[in-house]
mmCIF file with all atom_site columns, C-alpha atoms in Angstrom:
data_model
loop_
_atom_site.group_PDB
_atom_site.id
_atom_site.type_symbol
_atom_site.label_atom_id
_atom_site.label_alt_id
_atom_site.label_comp_id
_atom_site.label_asym_id
_atom_site.label_entity_id
_atom_site.label_seq_id
_atom_site.pdbx_PDB_ins_code
_atom_site.Cartn_x
_atom_site.Cartn_y
_atom_site.Cartn_z
_atom_site.occupancy
_atom_site.B_iso_or_equiv
_atom_site.pdbx_formal_charge
_atom_site.auth_seq_id
_atom_site.auth_comp_id
_atom_site.auth_asym_id
_atom_site.auth_atom_id
_atom_site.pdbx_PDB_model_num
ATOM 1  C CA . UNK A 1 1  ? -89.979 -65.411 29.921 1.00 0.00 ? 8  UNK A CA 1
ATOM 2  C CA . UNK A 1 2  ? -89.972 -63.603 33.338 1.00 0.00 ? 9  UNK A CA 1
ATOM 3  C CA . UNK A 1 3  ? -86.930 -60.802 34.125 1.00 0.00 ? 10 UNK A CA 1
ATOM 4  C CA . UNK A 1 4  ? -85.905 -62.786 36.806 1.00 0.00 ? 11 UNK A CA 1
ATOM 5  C CA . UNK A 1 5  ? -84.892 -65.993 34.838 1.00 0.00 ? 12 UNK A CA 1
ATOM 6  C CA . UNK A 1 6  ? -82.867 -63.286 32.475 1.00 0.00 ? 13 UNK A CA 1
ATOM 7  C CA . UNK A 1 7  ? -81.226 -61.396 34.921 1.00 0.00 ? 14 UNK A CA 1
ATOM 8  C CA . UNK A 1 8  ? -80.345 -64.842 36.154 1.00 0.00 ? 15 UNK A CA 1
ATOM 9  C CA . UNK A 1 9  ? -78.753 -66.678 33.035 1.00 0.00 ? 16 UNK A CA 1
ATOM 10 C CA . UNK A 1 10 ? -76.820 -63.539 32.023 1.00 0.00 ? 17 UNK A CA 1
ATOM 11 C CA . UNK A 1 11 ? -75.362 -63.429 36.190 1.00 0.00 ? 18 UNK A CA 1
ATOM 12 C CA . UNK A 1 12 ? -74.328 -67.126 35.396 1.00 0.00 ? 19 UNK A CA 1
ATOM 13 C CA . UNK A 1 13 ? -72.878 -66.305 31.882 1.00 0.00 ? 20 UNK A CA 1
ATOM 14 C CA . UNK A 1 14 ? -71.066 -63.484 33.259 1.00 0.00 ? 21 UNK A CA 1
ATOM 15 C CA . UNK A 1 15 ? -69.435 -66.198 36.403 1.00 0.00 ? 22 UNK A CA 1
ATOM 16 C CA . UNK A 1 16 ? -69.123 -68.655 33.685 1.00 0.00 ? 23 UNK A CA 1
ATOM 17 C CA . UNK A 1 17 ? -67.052 -66.514 31.715 1.00 0.00 ? 24 UNK A CA 1
ATOM 18 C CA . UNK A 1 18 ? -65.096 -65.370 34.956 1.00 0.00 ? 25 UNK A CA 1
ATOM 19 C CA . UNK A 1 19 ? -64.095 -68.274 36.098 1.00 0.00 ? 26 UNK A CA 1
ATOM 20 C CA . UNK A 1 20 ? -63.322 -70.136 32.678 1.00 0.00 ? 27 UNK A CA 1
ATOM 21 C CA . UNK A 1 21 ? -61.266 -66.777 31.202 1.00 0.00 ? 28 UNK A CA 1
ATOM 22 C CA . UNK A 1 22 ? -61.087 -68.403 27.388 1.00 0.00 ? 29 UNK A CA 1
ATOM 23 C CA . UNK A 1 23 ? -62.259 -65.490 25.781 1.00 0.00 ? 30 UNK A CA 1
ATOM 24 C CA . UNK A 1 24 ? -58.928 -63.330 27.466 1.00 0.00 ? 31 UNK A CA 1
ATOM 25 C CA . UNK A 1 25 ? -56.488 -65.985 26.241 1.00 0.00 ? 32 UNK A CA 1
ATOM 26 C CA . UNK A 1 26 ? -57.892 -65.816 22.754 1.00 0.00 ? 33 UNK A CA 1
ATOM 27 C CA . UNK A 1 27 ? -57.767 -62.135 22.283 1.00 0.00 ? 34 UNK A CA 1
ATOM 28 C CA . UNK A 1 28 ? -54.237 -62.217 24.458 1.00 0.00 ? 35 UNK A CA 1
ATOM 29 C CA . UNK A 1 29 ? -53.152 -64.866 21.134 1.00 0.00 ? 36 UNK A CA 1
ATOM 30 C CA . UNK A 1 30 ? -54.822 -62.526 18.883 1.00 0.00 ? 37 UNK A CA 1
ATOM 31 C CA . UNK A 1 31 ? -53.048 -59.091 19.977 1.00 0.00 ? 38 UNK A CA 1
ATOM 32 C CA . UNK A 1 32 ? -49.689 -61.043 20.609 1.00 0.00 ? 39 UNK A CA 1
ATOM 33 C CA . UNK A 1 33 ? -50.257 -62.371 16.475 1.00 0.00 ? 40 UNK A CA 1
ATOM 34 C CA . UNK A 1 34 ? -51.145 -58.786 15.320 1.00 0.00 ? 41 UNK A CA 1
ATOM 35 C CA . UNK A 1 35 ? -48.206 -57.032 17.355 1.00 0.00 ? 42 UNK A CA 1
ATOM 36 C CA . UNK A 1 36 ? -45.973 -59.403 15.613 1.00 0.00 ? 43 UNK A CA 1
ATOM 37 C CA . UNK A 1 37 ? -47.258 -58.809 11.935 1.00 0.00 ? 44 UNK A CA 1
ATOM 38 C CA . UNK A 1 38 ? -47.317 -55.523 12.175 1.00 0.00 ? 45 UNK A CA 1
ATOM 39 C CA . UNK A 1 39 ? -43.725 -55.334 13.513 1.00 0.00 ? 46 UNK A CA 1
ATOM 40 C CA . UNK A 1 40 ? -42.803 -57.713 10.832 1.00 0.00 ? 47 UNK A CA 1
ATOM 41 C CA . UNK A 1 41 ? -43.915 -55.239 8.023  1.00 0.00 ? 48 UNK A CA 1
ATOM 42 C CA . UNK A 1 42 ? -42.575 -52.471 10.179 1.00 0.00 ? 49 UNK A CA 1
ATOM 43 C CA . UNK A 1 43 ? -39.142 -54.745 9.790  1.00 0.00 ? 50 UNK A CA 1
ATOM 44 C CA . UNK A 1 44 ? -39.471 -55.442 5.683  1.00 0.00 ? 51 UNK A CA 1
ATOM 45 C CA . UNK A 1 45 ? -40.194 -51.278 5.815  1.00 0.00 ? 52 UNK A CA 1
ATOM 46 C CA . UNK A 1 46 ? -36.770 -50.465 6.948  1.00 0.00 ? 53 UNK A CA 1
ATOM 47 C CA . UNK A 1 47 ? -35.099 -52.853 5.445  1.00 0.00 ? 54 UNK A CA 1
ATOM 48 C CA . UNK A 1 48 ? -36.767 -52.121 2.053  1.00 0.00 ? 55 UNK A CA 1
ATOM 49 C CA . UNK A 1 49 ? -35.542 -48.289 2.522  1.00 0.00 ? 56 UNK A CA 1
ATOM 50 C CA . UNK A 1 50 ? -32.267 -48.605 3.676  1.00 0.00 ? 57 UNK A CA 1
ATOM 51 C CA . UNK A 1 51 ? -31.502 -52.017 1.078  1.00 0.00 ? 58 UNK A CA 1
ATOM 52 C CA . UNK A 1 52 ? -32.609 -50.055 -1.836 1.00 0.00 ? 59 UNK A CA 1
ATOM 53 C CA . UNK A 1 53 ? -28.638 -49.065 -1.801 1.00 0.00 ? 60 UNK A CA 1
ATOM 54 C CA . UNK A 1 54 ? -27.737 -52.115 -2.628 1.00 0.00 ? 61 UNK A CA 1
ATOM 55 C CA . UNK A 1 55 ? -30.457 -53.417 -5.204 1.00 0.00 ? 62 UNK A CA 1
ATOM 56 C CA . UNK A 1 56 ? -32.154 -55.355 -2.177 1.00 0.00 ? 63 UNK A CA 1
ATOM 57 C CA . UNK A 1 57 ? -36.178 -55.332 -2.111 1.00 0.00 ? 64 UNK A CA 1
ATOM 58 C CA . UNK A 1 58 ? -38.153 -57.704 -0.347 1.00 0.00 ? 65 UNK A CA 1
ATOM 59 C CA . UNK A 1 59 ? -41.777 -57.722 -1.356 1.00 0.00 ? 66 UNK A CA 1
ATOM 60 C CA . UNK A 1 60 ? -44.089 -56.804 1.815  1.00 0.00 ? 67 UNK A CA 1
ATOM 61 C CA . UNK A 1 61 ? -47.290 -59.372 1.870  1.00 0.00 ? 68 UNK A CA 1
ATOM 62 C CA . UNK A 1 62 ? -48.715 -62.024 4.004  1.00 0.00 ? 69 UNK A CA 1
ATOM 63 C CA . UNK A 1 63 ? -46.226 -64.611 4.023  1.00 0.00 ? 70 UNK A CA 1
ATOM 64 C CA . UNK A 1 64 ? -43.357 -61.890 4.029  1.00 0.00 ? 71 UNK A CA 1
ATOM 65 C CA . UNK A 1 65 ? -44.867 -60.397 7.330  1.00 0.00 ? 72 UNK A CA 1
ATOM 66 C CA . UNK A 1 66 ? -45.117 -63.160 8.886  1.00 0.00 ? 73 UNK A CA 1
ATOM 67 C CA . UNK A 1 67 ? -41.609 -64.805 8.052  1.00 0.00 ? 74 UNK A CA 1
ATOM 68 C CA . UNK A 1 68 ? -40.164 -61.451 9.541  1.00 0.00 ? 75 UNK A CA 1
ATOM 69 C CA . UNK A 1 69 ? -42.939 -60.765 12.236 1.00 0.00 ? 76 UNK A CA 1
ATOM 70 C CA . UNK A 1 70 ? -42.227 -64.860 13.805 1.00 0.00 ? 77 UNK A CA 1
ATOM 71 C CA . UNK A 1 71 ? -38.654 -65.178 13.243 1.00 0.00 ? 78 UNK A CA 1
ATOM 72 C CA . UNK A 1 72 ? -37.665 -61.313 13.721 1.00 0.00 ? 79 UNK A CA 1
ATOM 73 C CA . UNK A 1 73 ? -34.108 -60.665 12.536 1.00 0.00 ? 80 UNK A CA 1
ATOM 74 C CA . UNK A 1 74 ? -33.377 -64.618 11.204 1.00 0.00 ? 81 UNK A CA 1
ATOM 75 C CA . UNK A 1 75 ? -36.473 -64.209 9.566  1.00 0.00 ? 82 UNK A CA 1
ATOM 76 C CA . UNK A 1 76 ? -35.457 -61.169 7.502  1.00 0.00 ? 83 UNK A CA 1
ATOM 77 C CA . UNK A 1 77 ? -32.024 -62.439 6.939  1.00 0.00 ? 84 UNK A CA 1
ATOM 78 C CA . UNK A 1 78 ? -33.463 -65.634 5.354  1.00 0.00 ? 85 UNK A CA 1
ATOM 79 C CA . UNK A 1 79 ? -35.318 -63.999 3.463  1.00 0.00 ? 86 UNK A CA 1
ATOM 80 C CA . UNK A 1 80 ? -32.778 -61.417 2.131  1.00 0.00 ? 87 UNK A CA 1
ATOM 81 C CA . UNK A 1 81 ? -30.965 -64.277 1.014  1.00 0.00 ? 88 UNK A CA 1
ATOM 82 C CA . UNK A 1 82 ? -33.763 -66.102 -0.594 1.00 0.00 ? 89 UNK A CA 1
ATOM 83 C CA . UNK A 1 83 ? -33.491 -62.773 -2.479 1.00 0.00 ? 90 UNK A CA 1
ATOM 84 C CA . UNK A 1 84 ? -30.025 -62.571 -3.168 1.00 0.00 ? 91 UNK A CA 1
ATOM 85 C CA . UNK A 1 85 ? -28.802 -66.023 -3.619 1.00 0.00 ? 92 UNK A CA 1
ATOM 86 C CA . UNK A 1 86 ? -32.040 -68.056 -5.071 1.00 0.00 ? 93 UNK A CA 1
ATOM 87 C CA . UNK A 1 87 ? -33.980 -65.461 -7.219 1.00 0.00 ? 94 UNK A CA 1
ATOM 88 C CA . UNK A 1 88 ? -31.707 -63.942 -9.523 1.00 0.00 ? 95 UNK A CA 1
#
C-alpha cells in the first residue's frame, strides 16, 4: 500500500467521524450514566451514615445505586420504604 492511500483513508475516516459525531453522543451518554451512578452511591452512603441512628441501612450494590442514581431522592425514599415496611 502506498502512503498516499493510507493517508487518504485516515483523512476520510476523520472527516466521516466529524460529520457523523456518533462517538461523541455515545461518550456523553456513558459519562452521564457514570455521574448518575456516582451520585447514587454518594446518596446511599450519606443515608447510611445519617440513617444509622434510626436503624436504617440500605446496602450499596449495583441495583440500589442505579435506583438512587436515576430516580434521585424519590429512589432513596422508595428504597428506605422498602427497607422499613417490606423487609422486616
